[in-house]
Short mmCIF file of C-alpha atoms in Angstrom, two decimals:
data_model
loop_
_atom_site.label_atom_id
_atom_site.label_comp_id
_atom_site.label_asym_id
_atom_site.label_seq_id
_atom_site.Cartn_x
_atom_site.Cartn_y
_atom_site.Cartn_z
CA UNK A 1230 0.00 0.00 0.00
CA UNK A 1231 2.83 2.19 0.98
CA UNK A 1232 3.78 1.40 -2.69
CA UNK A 1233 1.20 2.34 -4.17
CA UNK A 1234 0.95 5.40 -2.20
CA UNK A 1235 4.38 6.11 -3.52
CA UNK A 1236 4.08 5.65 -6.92
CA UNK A 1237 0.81 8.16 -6.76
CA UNK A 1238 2.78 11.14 -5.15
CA UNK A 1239 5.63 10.63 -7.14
CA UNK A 1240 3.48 11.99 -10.38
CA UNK A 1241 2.61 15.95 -10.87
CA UNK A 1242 -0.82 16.83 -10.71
CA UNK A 1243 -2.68 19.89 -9.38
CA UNK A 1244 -3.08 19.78 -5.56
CA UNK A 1245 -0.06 17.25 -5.22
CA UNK A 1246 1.63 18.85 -2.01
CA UNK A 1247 -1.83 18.87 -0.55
CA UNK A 1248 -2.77 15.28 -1.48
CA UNK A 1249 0.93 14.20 0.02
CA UNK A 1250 0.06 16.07 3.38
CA UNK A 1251 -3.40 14.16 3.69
CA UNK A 1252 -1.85 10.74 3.22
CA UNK A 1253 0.53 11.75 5.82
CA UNK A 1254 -1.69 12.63 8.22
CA UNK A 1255 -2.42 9.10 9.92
CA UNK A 1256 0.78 9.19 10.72
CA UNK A 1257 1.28 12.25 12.78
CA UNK A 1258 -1.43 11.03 14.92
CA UNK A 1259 0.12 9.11 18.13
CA UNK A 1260 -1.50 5.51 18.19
CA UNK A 1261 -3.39 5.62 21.83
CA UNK A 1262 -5.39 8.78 20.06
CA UNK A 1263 -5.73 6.65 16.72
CA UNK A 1264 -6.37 3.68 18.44
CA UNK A 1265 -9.19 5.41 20.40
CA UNK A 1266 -10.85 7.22 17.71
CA UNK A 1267 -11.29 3.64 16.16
CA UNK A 1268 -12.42 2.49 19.00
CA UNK A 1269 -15.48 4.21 18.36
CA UNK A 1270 -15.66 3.40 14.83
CA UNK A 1271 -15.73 0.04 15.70
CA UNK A 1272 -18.33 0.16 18.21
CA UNK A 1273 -21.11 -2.33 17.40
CA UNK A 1274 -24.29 -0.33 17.67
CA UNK A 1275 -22.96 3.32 17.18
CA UNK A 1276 -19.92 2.67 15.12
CA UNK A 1277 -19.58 4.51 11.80
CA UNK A 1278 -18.16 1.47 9.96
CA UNK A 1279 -21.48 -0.76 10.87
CA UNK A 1280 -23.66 2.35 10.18
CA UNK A 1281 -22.27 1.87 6.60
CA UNK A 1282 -22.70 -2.30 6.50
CA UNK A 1283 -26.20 -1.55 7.59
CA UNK A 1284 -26.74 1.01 4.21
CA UNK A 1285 -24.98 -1.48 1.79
CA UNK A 1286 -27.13 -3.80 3.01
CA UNK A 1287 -24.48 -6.06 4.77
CA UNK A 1288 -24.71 -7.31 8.42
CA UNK A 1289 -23.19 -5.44 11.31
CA UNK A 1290 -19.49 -6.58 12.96
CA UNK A 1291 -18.54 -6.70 16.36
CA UNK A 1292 -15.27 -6.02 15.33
CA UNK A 1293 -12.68 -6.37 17.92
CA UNK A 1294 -15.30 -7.91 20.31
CA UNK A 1295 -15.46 -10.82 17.68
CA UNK A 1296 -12.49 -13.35 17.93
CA UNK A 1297 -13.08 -14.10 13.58
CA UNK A 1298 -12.25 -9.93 13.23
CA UNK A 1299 -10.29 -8.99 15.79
CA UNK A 1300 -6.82 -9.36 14.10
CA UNK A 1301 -7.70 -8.19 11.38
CA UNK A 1302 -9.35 -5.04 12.77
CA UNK A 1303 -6.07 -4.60 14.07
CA UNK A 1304 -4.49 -5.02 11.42
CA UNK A 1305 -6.14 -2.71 9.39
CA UNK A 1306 -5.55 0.54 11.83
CA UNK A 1307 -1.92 -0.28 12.51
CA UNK A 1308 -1.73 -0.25 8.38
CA UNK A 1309 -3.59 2.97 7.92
CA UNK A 1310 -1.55 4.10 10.54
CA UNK A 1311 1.85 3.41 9.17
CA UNK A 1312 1.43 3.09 5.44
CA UNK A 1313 2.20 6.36 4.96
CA UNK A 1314 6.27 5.69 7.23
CA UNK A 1315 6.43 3.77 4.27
CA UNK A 1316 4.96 5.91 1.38
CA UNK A 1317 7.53 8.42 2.73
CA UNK A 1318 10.32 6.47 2.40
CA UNK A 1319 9.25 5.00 -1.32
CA UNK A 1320 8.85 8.40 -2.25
CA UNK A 1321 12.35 9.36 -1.13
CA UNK A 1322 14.02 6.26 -3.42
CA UNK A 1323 11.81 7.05 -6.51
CA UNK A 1324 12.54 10.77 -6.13
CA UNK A 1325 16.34 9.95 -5.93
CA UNK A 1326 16.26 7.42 -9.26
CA UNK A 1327 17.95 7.96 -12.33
CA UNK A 1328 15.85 8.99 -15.25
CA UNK A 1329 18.34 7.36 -18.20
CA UNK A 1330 16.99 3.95 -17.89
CA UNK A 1331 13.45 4.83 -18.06
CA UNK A 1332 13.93 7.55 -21.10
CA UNK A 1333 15.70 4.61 -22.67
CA UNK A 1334 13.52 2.05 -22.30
CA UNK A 1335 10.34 3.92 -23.45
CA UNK A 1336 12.66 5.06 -26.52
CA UNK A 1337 13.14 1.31 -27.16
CA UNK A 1338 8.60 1.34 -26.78
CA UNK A 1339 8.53 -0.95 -23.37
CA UNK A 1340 5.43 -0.62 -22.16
CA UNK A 1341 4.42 0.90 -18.48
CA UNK A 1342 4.15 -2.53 -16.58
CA UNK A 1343 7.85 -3.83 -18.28
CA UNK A 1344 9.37 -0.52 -17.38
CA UNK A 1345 8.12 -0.91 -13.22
CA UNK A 1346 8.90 -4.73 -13.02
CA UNK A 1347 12.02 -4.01 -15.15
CA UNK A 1348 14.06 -1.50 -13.92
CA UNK A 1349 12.03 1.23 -11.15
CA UNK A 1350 11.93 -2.38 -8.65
CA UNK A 1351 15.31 -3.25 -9.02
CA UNK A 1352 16.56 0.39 -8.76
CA UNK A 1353 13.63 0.89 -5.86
CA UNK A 1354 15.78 -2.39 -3.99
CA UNK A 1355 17.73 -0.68 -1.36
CA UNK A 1356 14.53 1.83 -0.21
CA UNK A 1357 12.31 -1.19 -0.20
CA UNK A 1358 13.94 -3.46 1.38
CA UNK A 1359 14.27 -0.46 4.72
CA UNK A 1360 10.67 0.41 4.44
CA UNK A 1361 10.11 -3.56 4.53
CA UNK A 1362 12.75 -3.99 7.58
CA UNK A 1363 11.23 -0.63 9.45
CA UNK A 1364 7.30 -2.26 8.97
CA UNK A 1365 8.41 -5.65 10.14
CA UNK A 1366 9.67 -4.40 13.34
CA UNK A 1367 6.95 -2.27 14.19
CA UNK A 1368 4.69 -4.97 13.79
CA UNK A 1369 6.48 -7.11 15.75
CA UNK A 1370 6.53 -4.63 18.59
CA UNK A 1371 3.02 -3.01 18.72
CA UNK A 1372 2.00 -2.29 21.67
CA UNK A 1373 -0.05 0.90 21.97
CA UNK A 1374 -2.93 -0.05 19.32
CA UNK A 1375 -3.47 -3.13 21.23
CA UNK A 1376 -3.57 -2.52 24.40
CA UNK A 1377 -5.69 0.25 24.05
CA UNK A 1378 -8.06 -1.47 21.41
CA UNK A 1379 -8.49 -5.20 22.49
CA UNK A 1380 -5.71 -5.31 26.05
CA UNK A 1381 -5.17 -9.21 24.19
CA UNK A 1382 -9.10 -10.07 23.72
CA UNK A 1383 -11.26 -11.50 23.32
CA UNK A 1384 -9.77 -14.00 25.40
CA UNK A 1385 -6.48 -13.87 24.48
CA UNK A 1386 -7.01 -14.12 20.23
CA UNK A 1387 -4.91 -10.84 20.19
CA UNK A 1388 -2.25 -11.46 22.59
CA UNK A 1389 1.19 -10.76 20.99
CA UNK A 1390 4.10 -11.85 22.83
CA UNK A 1391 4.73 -8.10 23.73
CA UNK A 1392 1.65 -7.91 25.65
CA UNK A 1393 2.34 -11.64 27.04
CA UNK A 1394 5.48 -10.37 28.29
CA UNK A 1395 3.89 -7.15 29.41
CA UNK A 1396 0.88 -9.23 31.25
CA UNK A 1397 3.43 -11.34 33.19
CA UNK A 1398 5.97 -8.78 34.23
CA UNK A 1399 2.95 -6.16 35.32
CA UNK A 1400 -0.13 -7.96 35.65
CA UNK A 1401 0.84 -11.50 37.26
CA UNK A 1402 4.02 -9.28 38.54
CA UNK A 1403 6.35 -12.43 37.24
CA UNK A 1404 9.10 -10.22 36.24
CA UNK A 1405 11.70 -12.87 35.46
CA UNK A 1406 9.61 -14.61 33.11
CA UNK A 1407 8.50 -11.50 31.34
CA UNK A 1408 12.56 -10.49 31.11
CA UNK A 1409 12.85 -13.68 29.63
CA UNK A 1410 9.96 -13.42 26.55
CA UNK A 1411 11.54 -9.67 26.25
CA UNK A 1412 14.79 -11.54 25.66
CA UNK A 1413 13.67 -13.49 23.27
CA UNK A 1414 11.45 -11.12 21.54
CA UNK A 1415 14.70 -9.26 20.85
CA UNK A 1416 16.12 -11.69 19.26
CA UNK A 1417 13.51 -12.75 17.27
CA UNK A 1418 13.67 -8.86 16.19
CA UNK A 1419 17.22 -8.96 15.42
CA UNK A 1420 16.86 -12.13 13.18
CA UNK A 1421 14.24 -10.35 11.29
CA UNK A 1422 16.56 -6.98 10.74
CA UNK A 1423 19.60 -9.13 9.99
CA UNK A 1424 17.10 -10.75 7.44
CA UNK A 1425 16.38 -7.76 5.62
CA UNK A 1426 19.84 -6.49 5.96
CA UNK A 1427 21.19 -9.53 3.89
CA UNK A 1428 18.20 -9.28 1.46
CA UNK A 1429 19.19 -5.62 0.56
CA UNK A 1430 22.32 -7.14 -0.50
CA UNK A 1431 20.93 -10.05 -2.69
CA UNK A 1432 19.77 -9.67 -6.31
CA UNK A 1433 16.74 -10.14 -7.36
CA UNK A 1434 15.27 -13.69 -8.33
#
């Protein structure tokens, strides 16, 4: 999406600088006041989102409150939240691109689709593969948008292992064991940036 975004803003069109400061909007909110905003969205009976279900003609959702939507509900506010960290970065690599290659290969008549798979990925490489590291890791380690949406409900269907280790170290006050899944989750975070460290390197298949 952040992509997408990218590719959008990267064009000139009337109203561009103001288009480029709405899509960055969502993420100058903090997440406790995003997360609580769609809080109410999500409500079941005065919620915005089932208000429109009920007009399409679609049955309401409980939304977080249902264990079936609760991830991704989640997932779907942490994304509109941070697609545009990555839209920004995107928009950085395609702004700093040579233009040679793509002068030359529409002189040579390749069409739009050849010209993005063909050279602006490849060339794009290095700024995808940090927007893809930077996502990663804040996926891995959100908190915030939890806690304040779901605190690991229903049950626990959205219990990360940062709010596992949070629960035990604060709630059940077992601090050693909580150290202990903190431990781990950062190495499980340090695989993942080593991963995309060594991908940045690697051509592509």
């Amino acid at each position: 999406l952040g992509l997408i975004m990218a590719l959008i803003m990267n064009r000139d069109f009337p109203g561009v600088g103001v288009v480029r400061t709405l899509f960055l909007l969502p993420m100058v909110a903090t997440p406790v006041a995003t997360s609580l905003v769609w809080i109410m969205m999500f409500n079941p009976t005065l919620g915005v989102l089932n208000y429109f279900l009920r007009s399409v003609g679609l049955p309401p959702s409980n939304w977080v409150a249902d264990p079936r939507w609760v991830i991704p509900s989640i997932v779907m506010v942490d994304v509109w939240h941070s697609a545009p960290f990555a839209m920004l970065i995107l928009l950085a690599g395609l702004r700093s691109l040579p233009q040679e290659p793509f002068e030359s290969a529409m002189i040579d008549g390749a069409s739009r689709w050849q010209i993005f798979v063909g050279i602006t990925l490849p060339l794009l490489r290095p700024a995808l593969v940090v927007a893809l590291m930077f996502r990663t890791i804040d996926a891995l380690k959100v908190f915030d948008l939890i806690w304040v949406m779901t605190a690991g409900g229903p049950g626990y269907d959205s219990e990360t292992l940062y709010v596992y280790a949070y629960n035990n170290a604060f709630k059940y006050l077992n601090l050693g064991y909580g150290s202990a899944v903190i431990l781990l989750f950062t190495l499980i975070v340090a695989a993942a940036s080593v991963f995309w460290i060594r991908m940045r390197n690697r051509e592509w298949i």
